[in-house]
Each structure stands twice: as C-alpha cells, then as structure tokens.
Tab-separated table of C-alpha atoms and ligand atoms in Angstrom:
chain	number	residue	atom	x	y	z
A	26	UNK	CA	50.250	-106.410	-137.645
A	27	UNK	CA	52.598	-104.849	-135.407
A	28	UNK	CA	51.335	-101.096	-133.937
A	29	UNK	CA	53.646	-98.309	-134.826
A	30	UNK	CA	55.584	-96.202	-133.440
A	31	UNK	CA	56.806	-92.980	-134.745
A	32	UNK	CA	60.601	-91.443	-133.827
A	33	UNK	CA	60.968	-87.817	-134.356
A	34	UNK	CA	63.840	-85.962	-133.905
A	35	UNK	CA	64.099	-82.043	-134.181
A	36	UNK	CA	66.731	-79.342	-135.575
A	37	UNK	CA	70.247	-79.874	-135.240
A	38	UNK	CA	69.864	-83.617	-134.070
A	39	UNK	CA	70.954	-85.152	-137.539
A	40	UNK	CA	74.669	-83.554	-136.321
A	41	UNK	CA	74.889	-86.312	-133.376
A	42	UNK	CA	77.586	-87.978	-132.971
A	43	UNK	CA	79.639	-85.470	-135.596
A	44	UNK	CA	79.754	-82.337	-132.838
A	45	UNK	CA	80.294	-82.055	-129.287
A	46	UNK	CA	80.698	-84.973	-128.271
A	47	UNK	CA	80.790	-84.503	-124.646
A	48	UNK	CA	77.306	-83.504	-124.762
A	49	UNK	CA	75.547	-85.355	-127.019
A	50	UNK	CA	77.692	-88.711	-127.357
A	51	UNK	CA	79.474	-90.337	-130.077
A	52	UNK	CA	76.667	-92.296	-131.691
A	53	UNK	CA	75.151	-90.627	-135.029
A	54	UNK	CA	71.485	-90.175	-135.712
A	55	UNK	CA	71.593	-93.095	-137.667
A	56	UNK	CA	73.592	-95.200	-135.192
A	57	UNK	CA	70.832	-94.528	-132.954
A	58	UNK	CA	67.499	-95.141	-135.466
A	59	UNK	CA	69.081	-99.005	-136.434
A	60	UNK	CA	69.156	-99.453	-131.925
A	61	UNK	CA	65.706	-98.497	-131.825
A	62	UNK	CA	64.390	-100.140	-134.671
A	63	UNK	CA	66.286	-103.562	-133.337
A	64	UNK	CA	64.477	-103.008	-130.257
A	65	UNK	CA	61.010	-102.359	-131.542
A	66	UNK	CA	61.474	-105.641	-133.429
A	67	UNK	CA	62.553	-107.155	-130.458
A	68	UNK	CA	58.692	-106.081	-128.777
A	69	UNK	CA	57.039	-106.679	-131.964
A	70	UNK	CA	56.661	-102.656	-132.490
A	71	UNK	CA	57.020	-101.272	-136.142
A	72	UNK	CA	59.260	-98.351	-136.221
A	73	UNK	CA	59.479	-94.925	-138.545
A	74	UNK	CA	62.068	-92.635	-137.472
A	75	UNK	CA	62.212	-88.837	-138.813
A	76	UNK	CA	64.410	-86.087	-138.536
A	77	UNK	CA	63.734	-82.151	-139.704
A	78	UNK	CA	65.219	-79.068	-138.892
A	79	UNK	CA	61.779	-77.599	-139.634
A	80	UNK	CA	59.263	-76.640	-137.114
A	81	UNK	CA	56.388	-76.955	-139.664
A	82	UNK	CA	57.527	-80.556	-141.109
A	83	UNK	CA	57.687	-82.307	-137.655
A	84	UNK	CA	53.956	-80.671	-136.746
A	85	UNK	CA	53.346	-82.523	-140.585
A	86	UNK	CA	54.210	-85.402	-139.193
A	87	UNK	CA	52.565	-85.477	-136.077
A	88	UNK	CA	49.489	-84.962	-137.617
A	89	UNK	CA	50.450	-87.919	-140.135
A	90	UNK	CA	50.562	-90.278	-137.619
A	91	UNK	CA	47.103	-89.251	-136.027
A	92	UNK	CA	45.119	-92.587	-136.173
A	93	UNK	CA	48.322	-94.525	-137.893
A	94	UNK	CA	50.708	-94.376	-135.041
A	95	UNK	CA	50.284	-95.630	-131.480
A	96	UNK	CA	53.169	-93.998	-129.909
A	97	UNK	CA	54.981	-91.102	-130.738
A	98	UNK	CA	58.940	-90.334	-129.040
A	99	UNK	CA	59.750	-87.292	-129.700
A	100	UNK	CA	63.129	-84.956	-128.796
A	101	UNK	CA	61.904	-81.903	-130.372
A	102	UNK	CA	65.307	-80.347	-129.670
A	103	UNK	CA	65.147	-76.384	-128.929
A	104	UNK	CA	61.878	-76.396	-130.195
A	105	UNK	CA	61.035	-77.885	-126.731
A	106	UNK	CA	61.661	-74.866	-125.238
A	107	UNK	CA	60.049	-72.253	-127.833
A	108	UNK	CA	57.101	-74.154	-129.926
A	109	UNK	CA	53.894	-74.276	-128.899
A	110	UNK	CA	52.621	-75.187	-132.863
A	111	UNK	CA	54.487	-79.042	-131.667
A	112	UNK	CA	52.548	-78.499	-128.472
A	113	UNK	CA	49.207	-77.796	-130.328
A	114	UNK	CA	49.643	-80.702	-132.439
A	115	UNK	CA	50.452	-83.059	-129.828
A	116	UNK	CA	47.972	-82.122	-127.643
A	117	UNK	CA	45.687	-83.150	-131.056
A	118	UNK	CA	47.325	-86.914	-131.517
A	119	UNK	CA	45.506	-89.661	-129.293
A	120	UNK	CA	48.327	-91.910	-129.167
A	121	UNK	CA	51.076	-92.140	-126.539
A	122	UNK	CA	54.350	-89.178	-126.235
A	123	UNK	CA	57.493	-89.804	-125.068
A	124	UNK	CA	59.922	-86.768	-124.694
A	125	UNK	CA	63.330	-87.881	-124.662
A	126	UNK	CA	66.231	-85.467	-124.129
A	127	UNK	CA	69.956	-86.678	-124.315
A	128	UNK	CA	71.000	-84.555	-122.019
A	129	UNK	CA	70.480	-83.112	-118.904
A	130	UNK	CA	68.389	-80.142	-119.878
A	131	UNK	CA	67.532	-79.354	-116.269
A	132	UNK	CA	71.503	-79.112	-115.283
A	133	UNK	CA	72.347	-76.860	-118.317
A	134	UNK	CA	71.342	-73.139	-118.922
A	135	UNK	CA	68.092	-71.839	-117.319
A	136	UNK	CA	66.381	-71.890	-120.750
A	137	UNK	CA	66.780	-75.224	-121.147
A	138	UNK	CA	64.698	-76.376	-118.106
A	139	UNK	CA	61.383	-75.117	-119.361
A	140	UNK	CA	59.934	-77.280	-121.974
A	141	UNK	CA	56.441	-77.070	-123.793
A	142	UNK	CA	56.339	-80.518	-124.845
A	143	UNK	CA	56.232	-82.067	-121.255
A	144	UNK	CA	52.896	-80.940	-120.226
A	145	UNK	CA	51.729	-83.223	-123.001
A	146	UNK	CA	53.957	-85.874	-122.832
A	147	UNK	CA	52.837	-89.045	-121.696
A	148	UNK	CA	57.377	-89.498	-119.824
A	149	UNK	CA	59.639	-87.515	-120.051
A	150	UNK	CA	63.715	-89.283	-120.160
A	151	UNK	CA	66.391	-86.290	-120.083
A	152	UNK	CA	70.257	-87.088	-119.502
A	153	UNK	CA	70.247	-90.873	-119.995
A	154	UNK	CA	72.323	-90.431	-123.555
A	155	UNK	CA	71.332	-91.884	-126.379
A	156	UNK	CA	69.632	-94.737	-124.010
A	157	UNK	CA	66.597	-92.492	-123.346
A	158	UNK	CA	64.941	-93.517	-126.678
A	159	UNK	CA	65.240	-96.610	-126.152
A	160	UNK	CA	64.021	-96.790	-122.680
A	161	UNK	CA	61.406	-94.612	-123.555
A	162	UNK	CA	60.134	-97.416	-126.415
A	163	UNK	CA	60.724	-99.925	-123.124
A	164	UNK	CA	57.957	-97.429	-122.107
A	165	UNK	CA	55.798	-97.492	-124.500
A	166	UNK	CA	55.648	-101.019	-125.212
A	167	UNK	CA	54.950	-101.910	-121.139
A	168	UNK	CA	51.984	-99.066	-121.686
A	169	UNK	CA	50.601	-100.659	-124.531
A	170	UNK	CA	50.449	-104.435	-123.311
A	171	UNK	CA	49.102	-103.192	-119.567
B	8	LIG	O1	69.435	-82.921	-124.834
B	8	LIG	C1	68.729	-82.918	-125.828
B	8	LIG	O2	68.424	-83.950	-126.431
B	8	LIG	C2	68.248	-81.600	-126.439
B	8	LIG	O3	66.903	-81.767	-126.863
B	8	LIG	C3	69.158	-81.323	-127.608
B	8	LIG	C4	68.935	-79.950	-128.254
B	8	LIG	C5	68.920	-78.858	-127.208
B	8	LIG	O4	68.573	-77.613	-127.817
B	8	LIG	C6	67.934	-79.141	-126.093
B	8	LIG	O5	68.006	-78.104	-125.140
B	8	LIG	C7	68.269	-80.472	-125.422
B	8	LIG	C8	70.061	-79.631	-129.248
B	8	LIG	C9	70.310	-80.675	-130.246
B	8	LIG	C10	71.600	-80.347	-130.911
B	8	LIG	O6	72.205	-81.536	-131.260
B	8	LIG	C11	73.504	-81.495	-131.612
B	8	LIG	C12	74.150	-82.701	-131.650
B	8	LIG	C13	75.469	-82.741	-131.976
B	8	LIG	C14	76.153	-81.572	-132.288
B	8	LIG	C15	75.501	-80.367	-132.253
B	8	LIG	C16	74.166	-80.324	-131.917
C-alpha cells in the first residue's frame, strides 16, 4: 500500500497558468496535479491534490489527513503570510510539510517575505516555478525511505 501524500493548494492558485504569467508560469493547476501525481507513481507515493479558496476548508483538510497522510505539500498562497488557524493545524498533523512557493516571495513586496507556515514546515522551496512541488515530493520521498 503506497503512503500518501496530500497536495494542497490555497486561494487564487486554481487561476495558474490563466493570469500573469510572468509570475506564476504558464502551466494550469491541473497541468501541474497530473506532474506530481506521475511522479509520486514514479516513487510508489499515492497522491490527493486539493485546491480551496477557503481558509477554513484547507484547515478541514489538514486535519483529514491526520493519521491518513504521511506528507503534506502545501502552498497556502497569501494565507502564508496572514493565517495562523493553517499554522495551528499544522503544527497538530504528525506527518511531514513541505511549503512550496512558485515564486520568489522573498524578492517581491516586504509582506511577502514573512510566512507563518515555515516555522512548521518540515522545507521550504520558493521561486523554483512550478518545479518546487515536485522537488519538494523528491523531498519527501528521500525523508521517508532514510
Ligand atoms: O509564489 C507563490 O506560490 C505564492 O504562494 C502565490 C500567492 C501569493 O500570495 C504568495 O505571496 C506567493 C498567490 C497565488 C495567486 O496565484 C495566481 C496565479 C495566477 C494568476 C493569479 C494569481
């Protein structure tokens, strides 16, 4: 039974590859969930990616995959930077975190460099693209076999 591992992605994230494309790249959300889920069969990893716009539904899920999930990778969006009800609940999972940011968030506004997330997480990936995720479920898999 491969372990799982649990993709979330926060507000705004599900407009990827539609706006701003020198940002945030040209893949969409969706583009990006069939990489990762290639890869995790690749490592013999199951895979369940989510996306909400809702602060309250991804601090659901977190606490869903409590005792389920082995890994979470999360890009909690601007909620990095504001939320510390995703902190709270992190800081209540077991399993691994991975933050992954597709961009740069420490070479953009000053608001942008502070997130709550990363005193829980596990790595942090910011400004690799799209690639983060799935060098942060490189990551995770190298954790979980060492
Ligand atoms: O770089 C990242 O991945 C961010 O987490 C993305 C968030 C931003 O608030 C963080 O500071 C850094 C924003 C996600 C918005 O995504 C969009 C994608 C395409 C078009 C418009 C927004």
């Amino acid at each position: 039974m491969p372990k799982l591992v649990t993709l979330l992605n926060g507000p705004n994230l599900n407009l990827l590859g539609l706006r701003q494309p020198e940002i945030y790249g040209r893949e969409t959300l969706d583009d990006v969930a069939a990489k990762v889920a290639d890869l995790a069969e690749e490592l013999d990893l199951g895979l369940k990616a989510l996306q909400s716009n809702h602060e309250g539904q991804l601090v659901d899920w977190i606490h869903e995959a409590r005792g389920r999930s082995a890994a979470i990778i999360i890009n909690p969006g601007a909620y990095s930077h504001t939320s510390i009800a995703i902190l709270d609940a992190l800081n209540a999972y077991e399993g691994l975190v991975l933050e992954v940011h597709i961009s740069n968030i420490h070479k953009r506004e000053p608001f942008r460099h502070h997130s709550y997330v990363s005193s829980r997480a596990d790595g942090v990936i910011a400004g690799c693209g799209t690639e983060g995720y799935l060098l942060a479920l490189r990551r995770i898999a190298s954790l979980l076999t060492a």
